[in-house]
Short mmCIF file of C-alpha atoms and ligand atoms in Angstrom, two decimals:
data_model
loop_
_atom_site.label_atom_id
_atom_site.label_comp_id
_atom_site.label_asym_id
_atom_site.label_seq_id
_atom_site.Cartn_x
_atom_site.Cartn_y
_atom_site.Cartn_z
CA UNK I 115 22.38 -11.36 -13.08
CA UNK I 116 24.03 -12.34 -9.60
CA UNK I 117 21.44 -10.46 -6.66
CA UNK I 118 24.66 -9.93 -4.39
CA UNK I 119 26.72 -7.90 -7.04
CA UNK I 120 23.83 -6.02 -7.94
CA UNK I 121 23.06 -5.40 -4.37
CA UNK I 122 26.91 -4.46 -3.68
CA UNK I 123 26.37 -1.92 -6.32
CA UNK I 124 23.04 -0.44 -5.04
CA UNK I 125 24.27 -0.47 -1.33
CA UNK I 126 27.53 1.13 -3.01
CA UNK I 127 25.86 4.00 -4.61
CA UNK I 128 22.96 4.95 -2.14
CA UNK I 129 24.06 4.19 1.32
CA UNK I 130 21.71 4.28 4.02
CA UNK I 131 18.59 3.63 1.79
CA UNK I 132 17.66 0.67 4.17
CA UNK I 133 14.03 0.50 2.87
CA UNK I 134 14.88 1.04 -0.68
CA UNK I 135 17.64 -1.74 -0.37
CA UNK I 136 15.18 -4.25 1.74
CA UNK I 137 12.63 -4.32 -1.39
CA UNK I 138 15.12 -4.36 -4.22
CA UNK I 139 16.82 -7.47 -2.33
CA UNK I 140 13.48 -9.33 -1.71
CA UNK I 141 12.36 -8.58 -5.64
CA UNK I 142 15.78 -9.41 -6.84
CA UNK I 143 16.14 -12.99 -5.00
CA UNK I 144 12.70 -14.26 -6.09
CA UNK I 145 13.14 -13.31 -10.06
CA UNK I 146 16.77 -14.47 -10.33
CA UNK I 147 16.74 -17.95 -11.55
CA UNK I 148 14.01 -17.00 -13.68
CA UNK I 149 15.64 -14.01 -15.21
CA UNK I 150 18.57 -15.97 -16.12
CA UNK I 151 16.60 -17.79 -17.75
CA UNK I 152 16.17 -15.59 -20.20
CA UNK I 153 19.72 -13.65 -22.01
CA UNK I 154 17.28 -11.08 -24.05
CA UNK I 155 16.46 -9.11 -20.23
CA UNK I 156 20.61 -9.61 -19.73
CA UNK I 157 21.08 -8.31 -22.91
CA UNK I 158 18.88 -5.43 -22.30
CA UNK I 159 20.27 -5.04 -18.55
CA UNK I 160 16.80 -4.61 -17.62
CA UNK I 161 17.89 -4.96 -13.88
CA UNK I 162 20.01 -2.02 -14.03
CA UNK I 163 17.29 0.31 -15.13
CA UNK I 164 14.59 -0.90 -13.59
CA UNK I 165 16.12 -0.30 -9.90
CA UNK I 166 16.69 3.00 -10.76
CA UNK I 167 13.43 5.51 -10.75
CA UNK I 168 13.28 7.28 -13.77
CA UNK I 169 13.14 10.72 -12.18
CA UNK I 170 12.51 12.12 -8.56
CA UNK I 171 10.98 15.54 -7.62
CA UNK I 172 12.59 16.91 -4.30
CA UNK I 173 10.83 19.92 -3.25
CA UNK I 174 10.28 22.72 -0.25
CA UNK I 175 6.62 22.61 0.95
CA UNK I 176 6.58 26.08 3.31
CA UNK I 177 3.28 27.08 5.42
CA UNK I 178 1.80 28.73 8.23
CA UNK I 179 -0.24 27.14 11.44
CA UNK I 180 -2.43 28.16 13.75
CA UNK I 181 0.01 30.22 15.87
CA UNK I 182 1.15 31.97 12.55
CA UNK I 183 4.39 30.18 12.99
CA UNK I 184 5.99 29.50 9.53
CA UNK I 185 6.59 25.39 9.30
CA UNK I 186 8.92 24.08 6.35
CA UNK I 187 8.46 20.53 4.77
CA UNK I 188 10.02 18.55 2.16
CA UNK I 189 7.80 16.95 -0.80
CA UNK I 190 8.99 14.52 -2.62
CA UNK I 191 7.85 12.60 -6.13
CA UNK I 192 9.64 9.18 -7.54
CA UNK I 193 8.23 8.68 -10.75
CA UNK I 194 9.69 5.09 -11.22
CA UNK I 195 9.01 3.32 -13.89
CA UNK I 196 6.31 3.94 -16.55
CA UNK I 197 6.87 0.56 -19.38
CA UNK I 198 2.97 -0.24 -18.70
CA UNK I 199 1.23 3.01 -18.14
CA UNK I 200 1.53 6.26 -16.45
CA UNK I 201 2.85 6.94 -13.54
CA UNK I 202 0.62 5.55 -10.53
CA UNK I 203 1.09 5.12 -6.67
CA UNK I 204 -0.05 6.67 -3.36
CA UNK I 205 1.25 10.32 -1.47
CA UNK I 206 2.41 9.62 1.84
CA UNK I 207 2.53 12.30 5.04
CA UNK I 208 4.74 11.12 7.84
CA UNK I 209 6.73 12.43 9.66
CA UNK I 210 9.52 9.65 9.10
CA UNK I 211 8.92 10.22 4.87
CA UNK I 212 12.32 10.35 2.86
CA UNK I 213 13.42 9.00 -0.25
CA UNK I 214 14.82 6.14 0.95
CA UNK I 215 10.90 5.21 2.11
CA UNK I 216 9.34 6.26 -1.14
CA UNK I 217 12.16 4.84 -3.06
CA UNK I 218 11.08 1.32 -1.84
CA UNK I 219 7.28 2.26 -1.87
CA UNK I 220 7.90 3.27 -5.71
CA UNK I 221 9.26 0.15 -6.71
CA UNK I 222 7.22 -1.78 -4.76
CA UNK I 223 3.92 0.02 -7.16
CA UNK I 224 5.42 -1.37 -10.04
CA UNK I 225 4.95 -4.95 -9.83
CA UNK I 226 1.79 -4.39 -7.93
CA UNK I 227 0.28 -1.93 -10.67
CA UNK I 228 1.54 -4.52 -13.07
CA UNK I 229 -0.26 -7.44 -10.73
CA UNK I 230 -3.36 -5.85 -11.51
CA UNK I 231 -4.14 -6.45 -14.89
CA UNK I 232 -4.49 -2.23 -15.26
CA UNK I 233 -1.76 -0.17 -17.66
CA UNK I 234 -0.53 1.42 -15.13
CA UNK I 235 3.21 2.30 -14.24
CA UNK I 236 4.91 2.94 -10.56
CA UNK I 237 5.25 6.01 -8.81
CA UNK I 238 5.10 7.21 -4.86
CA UNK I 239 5.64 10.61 -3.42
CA UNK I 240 4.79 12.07 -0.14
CA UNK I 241 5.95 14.41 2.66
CA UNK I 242 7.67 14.64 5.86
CA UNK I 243 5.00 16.66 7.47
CA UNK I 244 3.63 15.16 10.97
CA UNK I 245 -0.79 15.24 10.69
CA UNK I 246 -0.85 14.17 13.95
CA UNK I 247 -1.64 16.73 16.21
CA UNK I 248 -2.99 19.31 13.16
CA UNK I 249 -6.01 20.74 12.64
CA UNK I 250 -7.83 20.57 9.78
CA UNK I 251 -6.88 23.86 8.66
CA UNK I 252 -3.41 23.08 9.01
CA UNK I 253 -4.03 20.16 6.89
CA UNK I 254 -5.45 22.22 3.92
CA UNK I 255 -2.72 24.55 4.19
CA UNK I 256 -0.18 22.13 3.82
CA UNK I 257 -1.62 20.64 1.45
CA UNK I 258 -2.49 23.70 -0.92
CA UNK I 259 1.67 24.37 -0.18
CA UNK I 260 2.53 21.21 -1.34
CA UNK I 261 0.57 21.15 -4.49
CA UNK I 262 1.55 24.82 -5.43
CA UNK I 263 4.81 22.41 -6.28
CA UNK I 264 3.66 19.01 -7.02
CA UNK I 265 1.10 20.09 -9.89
CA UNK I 266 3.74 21.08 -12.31
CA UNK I 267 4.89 16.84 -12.24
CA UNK I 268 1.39 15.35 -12.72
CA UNK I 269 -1.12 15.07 -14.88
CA UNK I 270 -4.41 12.32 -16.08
CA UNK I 271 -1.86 10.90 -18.95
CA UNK I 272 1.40 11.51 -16.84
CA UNK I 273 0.91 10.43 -13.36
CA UNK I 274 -2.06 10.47 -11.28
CA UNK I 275 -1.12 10.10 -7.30
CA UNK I 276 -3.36 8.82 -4.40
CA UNK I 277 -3.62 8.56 -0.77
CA UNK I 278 -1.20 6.38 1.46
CA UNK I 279 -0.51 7.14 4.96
CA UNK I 280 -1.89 10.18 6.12
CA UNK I 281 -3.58 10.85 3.02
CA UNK I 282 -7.06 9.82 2.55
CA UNK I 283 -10.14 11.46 1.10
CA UNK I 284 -10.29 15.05 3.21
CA UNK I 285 -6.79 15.55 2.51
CA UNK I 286 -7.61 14.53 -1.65
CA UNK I 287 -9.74 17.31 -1.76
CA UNK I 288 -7.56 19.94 -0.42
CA UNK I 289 -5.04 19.07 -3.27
CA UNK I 290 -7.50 17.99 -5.88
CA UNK I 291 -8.94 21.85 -5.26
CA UNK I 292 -5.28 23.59 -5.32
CA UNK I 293 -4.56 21.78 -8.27
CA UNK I 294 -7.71 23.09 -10.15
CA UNK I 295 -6.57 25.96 -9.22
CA UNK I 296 -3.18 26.24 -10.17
CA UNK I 297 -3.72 24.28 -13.38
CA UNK I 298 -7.31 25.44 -14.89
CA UNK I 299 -7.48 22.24 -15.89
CA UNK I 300 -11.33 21.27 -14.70
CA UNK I 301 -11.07 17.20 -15.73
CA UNK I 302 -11.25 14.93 -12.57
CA UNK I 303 -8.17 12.55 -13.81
CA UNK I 304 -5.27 13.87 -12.11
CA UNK I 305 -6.05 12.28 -8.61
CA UNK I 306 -7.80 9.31 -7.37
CA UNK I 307 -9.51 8.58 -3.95
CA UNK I 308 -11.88 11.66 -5.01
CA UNK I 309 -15.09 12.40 -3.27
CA UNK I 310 -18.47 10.40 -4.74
CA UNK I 311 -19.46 14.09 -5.91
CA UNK I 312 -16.06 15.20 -7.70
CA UNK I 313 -14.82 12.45 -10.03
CA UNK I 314 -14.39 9.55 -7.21
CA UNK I 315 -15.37 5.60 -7.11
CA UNK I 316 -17.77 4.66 -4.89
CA UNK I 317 -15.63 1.35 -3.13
CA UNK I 318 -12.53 3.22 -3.50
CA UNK I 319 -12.10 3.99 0.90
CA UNK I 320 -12.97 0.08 1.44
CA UNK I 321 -11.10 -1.36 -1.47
CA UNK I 322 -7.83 -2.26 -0.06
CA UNK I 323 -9.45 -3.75 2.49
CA UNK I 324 -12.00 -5.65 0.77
CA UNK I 325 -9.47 -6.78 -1.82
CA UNK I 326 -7.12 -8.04 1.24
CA UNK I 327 -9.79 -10.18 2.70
CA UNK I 328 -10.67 -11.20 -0.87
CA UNK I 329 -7.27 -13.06 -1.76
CA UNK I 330 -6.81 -13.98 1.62
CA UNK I 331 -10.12 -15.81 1.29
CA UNK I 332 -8.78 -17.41 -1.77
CA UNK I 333 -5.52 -18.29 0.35
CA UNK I 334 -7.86 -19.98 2.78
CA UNK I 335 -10.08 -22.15 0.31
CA UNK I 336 -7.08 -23.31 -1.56
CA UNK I 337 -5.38 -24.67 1.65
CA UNK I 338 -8.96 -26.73 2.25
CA UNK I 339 -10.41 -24.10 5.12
CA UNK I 340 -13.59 -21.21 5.51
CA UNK I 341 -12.77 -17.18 6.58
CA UNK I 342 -16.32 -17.64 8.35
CA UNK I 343 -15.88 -17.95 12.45
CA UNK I 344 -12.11 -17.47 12.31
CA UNK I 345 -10.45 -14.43 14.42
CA UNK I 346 -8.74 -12.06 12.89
CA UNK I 347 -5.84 -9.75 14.51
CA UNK I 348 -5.49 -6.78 12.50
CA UNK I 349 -2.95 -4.16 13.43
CA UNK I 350 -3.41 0.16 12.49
CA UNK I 351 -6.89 1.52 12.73
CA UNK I 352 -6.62 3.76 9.51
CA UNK I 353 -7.97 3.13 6.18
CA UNK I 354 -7.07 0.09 5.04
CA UNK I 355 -7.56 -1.66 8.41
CA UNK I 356 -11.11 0.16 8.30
CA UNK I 357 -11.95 -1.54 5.01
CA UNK I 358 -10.67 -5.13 5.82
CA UNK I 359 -12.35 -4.56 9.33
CA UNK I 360 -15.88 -4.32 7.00
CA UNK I 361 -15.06 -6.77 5.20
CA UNK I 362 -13.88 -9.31 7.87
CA UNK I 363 -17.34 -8.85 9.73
CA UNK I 364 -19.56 -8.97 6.68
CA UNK I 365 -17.62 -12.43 5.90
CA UNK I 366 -18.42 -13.75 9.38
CA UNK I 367 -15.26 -13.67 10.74
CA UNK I 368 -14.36 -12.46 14.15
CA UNK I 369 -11.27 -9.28 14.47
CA UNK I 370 -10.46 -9.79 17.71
CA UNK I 371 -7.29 -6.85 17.27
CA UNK I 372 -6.52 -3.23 16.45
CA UNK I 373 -3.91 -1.38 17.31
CA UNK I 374 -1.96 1.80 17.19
CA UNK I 375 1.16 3.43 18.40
CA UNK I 376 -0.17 3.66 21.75
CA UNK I 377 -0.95 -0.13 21.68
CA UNK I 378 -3.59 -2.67 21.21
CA UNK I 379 -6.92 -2.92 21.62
CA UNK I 380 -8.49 -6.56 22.68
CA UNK I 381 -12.04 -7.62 21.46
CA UNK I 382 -12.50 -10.57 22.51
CA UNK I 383 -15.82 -11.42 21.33
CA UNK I 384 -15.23 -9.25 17.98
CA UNK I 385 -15.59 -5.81 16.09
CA UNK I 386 -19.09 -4.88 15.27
CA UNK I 387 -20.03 -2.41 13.19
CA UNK I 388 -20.68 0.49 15.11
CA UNK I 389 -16.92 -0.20 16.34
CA UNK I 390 -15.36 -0.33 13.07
CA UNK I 391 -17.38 3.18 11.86
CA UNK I 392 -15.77 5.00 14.85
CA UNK I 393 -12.46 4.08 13.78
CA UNK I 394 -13.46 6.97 10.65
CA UNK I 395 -13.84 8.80 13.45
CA UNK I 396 -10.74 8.34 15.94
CA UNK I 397 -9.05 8.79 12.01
CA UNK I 398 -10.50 12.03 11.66
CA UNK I 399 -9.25 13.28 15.00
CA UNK I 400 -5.61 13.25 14.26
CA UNK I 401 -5.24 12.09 17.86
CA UNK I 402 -3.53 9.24 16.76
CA UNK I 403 -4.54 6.87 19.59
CA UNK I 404 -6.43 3.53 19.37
CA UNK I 405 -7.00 3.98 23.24
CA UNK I 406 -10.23 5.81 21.87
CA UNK I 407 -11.82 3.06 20.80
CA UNK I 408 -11.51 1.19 24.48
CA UNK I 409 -12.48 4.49 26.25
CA UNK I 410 -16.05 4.48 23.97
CA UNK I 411 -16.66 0.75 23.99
CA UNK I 412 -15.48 0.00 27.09
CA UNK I 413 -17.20 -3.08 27.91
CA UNK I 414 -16.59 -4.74 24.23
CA UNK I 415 -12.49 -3.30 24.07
CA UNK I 416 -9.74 -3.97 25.99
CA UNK I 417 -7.11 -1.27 25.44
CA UNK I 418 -3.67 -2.90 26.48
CA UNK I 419 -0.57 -0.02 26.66
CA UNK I 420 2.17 -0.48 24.78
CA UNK I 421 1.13 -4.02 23.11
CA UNK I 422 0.99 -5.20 19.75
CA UNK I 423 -1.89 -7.08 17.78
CA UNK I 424 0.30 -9.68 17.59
CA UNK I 425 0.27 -10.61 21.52
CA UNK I 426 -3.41 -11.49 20.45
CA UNK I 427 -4.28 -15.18 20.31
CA UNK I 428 -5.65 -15.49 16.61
CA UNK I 429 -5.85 -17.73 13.33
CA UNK I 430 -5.60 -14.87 11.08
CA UNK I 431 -2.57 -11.93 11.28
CA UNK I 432 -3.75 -9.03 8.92
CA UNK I 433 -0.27 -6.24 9.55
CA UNK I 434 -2.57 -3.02 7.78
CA UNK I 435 -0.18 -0.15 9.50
CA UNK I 436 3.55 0.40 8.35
CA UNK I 437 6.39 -1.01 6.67
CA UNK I 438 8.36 -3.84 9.25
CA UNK I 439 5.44 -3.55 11.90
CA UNK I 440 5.91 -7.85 12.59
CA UNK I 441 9.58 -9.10 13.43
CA UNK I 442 10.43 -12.60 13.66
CA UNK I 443 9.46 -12.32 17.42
CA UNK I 444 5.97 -11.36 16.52
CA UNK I 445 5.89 -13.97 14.02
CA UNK I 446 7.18 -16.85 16.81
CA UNK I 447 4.18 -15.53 19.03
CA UNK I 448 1.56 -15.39 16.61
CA UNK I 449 2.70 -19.55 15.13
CA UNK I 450 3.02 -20.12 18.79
CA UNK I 451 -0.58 -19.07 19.76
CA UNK I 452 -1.85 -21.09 16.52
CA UNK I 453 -2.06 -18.66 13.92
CA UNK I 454 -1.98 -20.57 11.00
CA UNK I 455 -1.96 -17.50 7.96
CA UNK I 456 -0.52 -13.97 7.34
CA UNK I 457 -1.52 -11.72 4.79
CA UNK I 458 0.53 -8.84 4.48
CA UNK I 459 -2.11 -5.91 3.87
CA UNK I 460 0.78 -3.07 4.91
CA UNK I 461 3.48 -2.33 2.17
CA UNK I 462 6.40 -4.82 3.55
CA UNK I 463 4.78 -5.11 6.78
CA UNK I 464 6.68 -7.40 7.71
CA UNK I 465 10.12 -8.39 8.64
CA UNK I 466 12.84 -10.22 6.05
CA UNK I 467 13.26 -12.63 9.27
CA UNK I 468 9.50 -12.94 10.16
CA UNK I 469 8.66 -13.27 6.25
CA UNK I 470 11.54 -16.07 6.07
CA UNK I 471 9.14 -18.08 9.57
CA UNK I 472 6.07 -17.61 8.40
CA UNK I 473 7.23 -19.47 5.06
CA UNK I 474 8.59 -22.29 7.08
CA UNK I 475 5.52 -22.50 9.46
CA UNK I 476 2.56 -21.19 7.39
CA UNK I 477 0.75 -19.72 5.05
CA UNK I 478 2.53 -16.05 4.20
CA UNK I 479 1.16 -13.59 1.16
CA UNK I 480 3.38 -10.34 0.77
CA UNK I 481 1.37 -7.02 0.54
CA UNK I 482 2.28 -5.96 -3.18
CA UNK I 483 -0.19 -8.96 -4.02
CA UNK I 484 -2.54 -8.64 -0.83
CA UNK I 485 -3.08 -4.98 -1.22
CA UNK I 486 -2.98 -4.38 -4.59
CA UNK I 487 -6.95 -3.78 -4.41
CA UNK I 488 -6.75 0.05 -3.16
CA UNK I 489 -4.97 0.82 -6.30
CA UNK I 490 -6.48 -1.33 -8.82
CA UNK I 491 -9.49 0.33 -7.56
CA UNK I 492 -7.95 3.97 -8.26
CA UNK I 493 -7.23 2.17 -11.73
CA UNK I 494 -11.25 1.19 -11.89
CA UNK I 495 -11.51 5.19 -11.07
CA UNK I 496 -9.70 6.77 -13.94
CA UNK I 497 -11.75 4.18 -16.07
CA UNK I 498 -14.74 5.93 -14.80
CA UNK I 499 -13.22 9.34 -15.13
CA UNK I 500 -11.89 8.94 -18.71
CA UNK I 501 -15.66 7.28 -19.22
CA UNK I 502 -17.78 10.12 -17.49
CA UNK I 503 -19.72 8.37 -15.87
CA UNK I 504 -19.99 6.02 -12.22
CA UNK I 505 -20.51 2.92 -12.04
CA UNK I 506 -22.63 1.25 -9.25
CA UNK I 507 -21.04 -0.76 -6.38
CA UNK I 508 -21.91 -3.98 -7.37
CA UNK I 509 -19.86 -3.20 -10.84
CA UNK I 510 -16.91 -1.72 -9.09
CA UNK I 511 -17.30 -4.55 -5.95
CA UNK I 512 -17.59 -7.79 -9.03
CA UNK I 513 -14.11 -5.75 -10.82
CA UNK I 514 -12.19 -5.76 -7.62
CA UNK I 515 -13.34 -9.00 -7.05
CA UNK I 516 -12.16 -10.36 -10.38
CA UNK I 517 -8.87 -8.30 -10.32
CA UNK I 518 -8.22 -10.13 -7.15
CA UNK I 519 -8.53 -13.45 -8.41
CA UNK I 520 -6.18 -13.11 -10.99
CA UNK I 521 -3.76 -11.91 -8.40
CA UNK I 522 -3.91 -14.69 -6.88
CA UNK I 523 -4.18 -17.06 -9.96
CA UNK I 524 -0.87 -15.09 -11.31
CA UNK I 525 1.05 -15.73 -7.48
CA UNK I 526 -0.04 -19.46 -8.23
CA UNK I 527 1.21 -19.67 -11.74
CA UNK I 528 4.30 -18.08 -10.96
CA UNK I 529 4.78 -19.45 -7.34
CA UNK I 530 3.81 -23.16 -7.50
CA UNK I 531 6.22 -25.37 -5.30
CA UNK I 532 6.67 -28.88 -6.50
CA UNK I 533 4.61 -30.50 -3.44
CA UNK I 534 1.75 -28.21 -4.21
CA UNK I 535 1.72 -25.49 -1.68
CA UNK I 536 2.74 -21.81 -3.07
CA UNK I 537 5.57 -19.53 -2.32
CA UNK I 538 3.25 -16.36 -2.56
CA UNK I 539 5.74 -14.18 -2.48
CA UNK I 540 7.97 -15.68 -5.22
CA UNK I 541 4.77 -15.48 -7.61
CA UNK I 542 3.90 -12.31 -6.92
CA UNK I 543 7.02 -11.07 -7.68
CA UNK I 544 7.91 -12.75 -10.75
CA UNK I 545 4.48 -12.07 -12.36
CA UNK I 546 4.73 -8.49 -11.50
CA UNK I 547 8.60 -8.76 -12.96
CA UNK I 548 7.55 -10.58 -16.27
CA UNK I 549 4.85 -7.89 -17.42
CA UNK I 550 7.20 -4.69 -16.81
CA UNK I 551 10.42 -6.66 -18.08
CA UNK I 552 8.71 -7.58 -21.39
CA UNK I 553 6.77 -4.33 -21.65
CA UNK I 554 10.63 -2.75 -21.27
CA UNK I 555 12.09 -4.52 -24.02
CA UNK I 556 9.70 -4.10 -26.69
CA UNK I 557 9.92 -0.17 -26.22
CA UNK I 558 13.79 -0.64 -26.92
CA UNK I 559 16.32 1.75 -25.04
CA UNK I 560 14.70 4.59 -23.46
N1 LIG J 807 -1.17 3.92 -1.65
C1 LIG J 807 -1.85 2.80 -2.20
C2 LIG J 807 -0.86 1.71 -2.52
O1 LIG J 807 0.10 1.54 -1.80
C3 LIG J 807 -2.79 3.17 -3.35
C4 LIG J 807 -2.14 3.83 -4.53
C5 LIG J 807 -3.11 4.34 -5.57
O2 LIG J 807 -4.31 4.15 -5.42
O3 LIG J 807 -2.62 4.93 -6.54
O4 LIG J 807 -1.00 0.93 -3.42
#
């Protein structure tokens, strides 16, 4: 397998999918020399079929707002690959959504499902439609619409979707509820991210978070230094950054950084918690604006227009927002200002260029490893489901923990350089690889 020719193919036959192409490149240049390695996955032209999803939904979501104007949508499903397990990955509503995105965010789940030590197999879906700006009506309605569509391609054993961007727990609901609904089908396995009272895992909000800060703390130890005192810069001020904001404090390190697409807000002397529990609430709003934050804590938060986290003198970048959020110039400032470690929490957060500095400079971990938390969590939650029962915190909490640490143990296994130090990104990607390649060739031709 040569990764320009099968790039030249790809670019060939879907041009214009820039984010699809951007992950298949990075995945394909890290498992090359190893997949040579081995004729039987040549043989098999695993390659081939495994950059190709195995099926994607393409659908018309259509609904009515609060002026009783009719608003039409696309929905999309890319059930990628399912060698390990069902089909598994996030919904995501923005207003930028096409396949292209969910194309890369699909293949992307499939080495991080398979990071995770869960059987589960890689899948994303999502919509076009903008939340920001809608009410909460407007949110069920759209999401009732989309699901009168979307329930016909999922199911516990088949594929079981989750929030992403724009999707967390409120909006769960409104499809979990359509999709009883539609489907009579009363189990609570067809979703994850549920509410504590329907089906969900208690952890499951905080666990991409918690599992970021997690294998960035192993990161740390393993390069000889302590999370505790350092600052943090973390950009977004959804979910995930809510989770590895909790996280960060109750470790006893300082996030000096949120942000949003208005810009970034400076705390100097660091989040506390009342802080990071408003940013459920400037989440819930829709407004879309980390400004909030500033305007309620004014004398703890700097709010600085049009800036990003990354202007923030810190020793810790954590990107938590959307895919190629830090460019190489963002990574020269951060190095610059003596930032000495980047974990990517966002899906491809960052930059080919600003991946390709931090791996000269310092230490880099890519987000299918970093992340991988939030949905070996939803993995812990079908557990439960299938189980009927909940498990406390502290079992969920010790699980994520120990999924983590074989993330990281597999990135070090798989990414070792010869002077010691690891190429994160390299191990990631062949462990994920190795699982779904083998899993692929001893179910034959399908
Ligand atoms: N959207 C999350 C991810 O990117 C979670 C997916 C899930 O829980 O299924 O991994």
């Amino acid at each position: 397998m040569k990764t320009s020719e099968i790039m030249a193919m790809l670019k060939a036959k879907h041009p214009g999918e820039n984010e699809y192409l951007e992950a298949v490149q990075e995945v394909l240049e890290s498992i090359e020399d190893v997949y040579n390695q081995h004729p039987e996955f040549e043989k098999a032209r695993i390659i081939e079929r495994l950059v190709e999803p195995d099926r994607i939904y393409t659908f018309k979501v259509v609904w009515v707002d609060d002026q009783g104007q009719i608003q039409t949508n696309l929905g999309y499903r890319v059930q990628f690959n399912a060698a390990i397990g069902p089909y598994k990955g996030g919904l995501r509503f923005h207003k930028a959504v096409n396949p292209s995105m969910l194309k890369f965010l699909g293949f992307e789940q499939i080495f991080k499902n398979a990071l995770t030590t869960l059987p589960m197999g890689g899948a994303k879906g999502g919509s076009d439609f903008d939340p920001v700006g809608k009410s909460d009506n407007e949110i069920m309605r759209f999401c009732q619409a989309f699901m009168l569509e979307l329930w016909r391609c999922i199911g516990p054993d088949e594929d079981i979707p989750a929030g992403d961007v724009g999707v967390g727990g409120r909006e769960i609901g409104y499809l979990n509820g359509m999709y009883q609904k539609l489907a009579r089908q009363y189990h609570t396995g067809v979703l994850t991210g549920k509410g504590m009272t329907w089906g969900g895992s208690i952890l499951r909000p905080e666990a991409t978070g918690y599992g970021a800060l997690y294998f960035t703390e192993h990161v740390l130890n393993r390069a000889g230094k302590d999370i505790k005192g350092m600052k943090i810069a973390i950009s977004g001020f959804g979910n995930v950054a809510w989770g590895a904001v909790k996280k960060s404090i109750q470790l006893g390190a300082k996030v000096v950084a949120i942000s949003g697409p208005d810009g970034v807000c400076y705390v100097k002397d660091g989040m506390t918690p009342e802080m990071n529990d408003y940013m459920l609430v400037m989440r819930a709003s829709n407004r879309n604006m980390v400004k909030d934050l500033a305007d309620k804590f004014p004398a703890q938060a700097e709010f600085r227009a049009g800036k990003k986290s990354w202007s923030i003198p810190c020793d810790i970048a954590l990107p938590c927002a959307f895919q190629n959020e830090l460019a190489e110039e963002d990574a020269k400032e951060l190095v610059a200002n003596g930032c000495f470690c980047c974990c990517e929490v966002s899906n491809m957060g960052c930059q080919p260029e600003a991946i390709a500095y931090f791996q000269k400079h310092i230490l880099f971990a890519p987000g299918k490893a970093v992340n991988s938390g939030g949905v070996a969590t939803s993995g812990l939650e079908m557990t439960q489901n299938s189980q009927h029962l909940s498990w406390t915190a502290d079992e969920v909490d010790k699980r994520l923990h120990q999924i983590m640490t074989s993330v990281f143990e597999q990135c070090v296994q798989y990414g070792g350089r010869p002077d010691g130090t690891v190429d994160y990104v390299k191990g990631a990607n062949i462990a994920g690889f190795m699982k779904v390649a083998r899993a692929m060739l001893e179910q034959g031709v399908i």
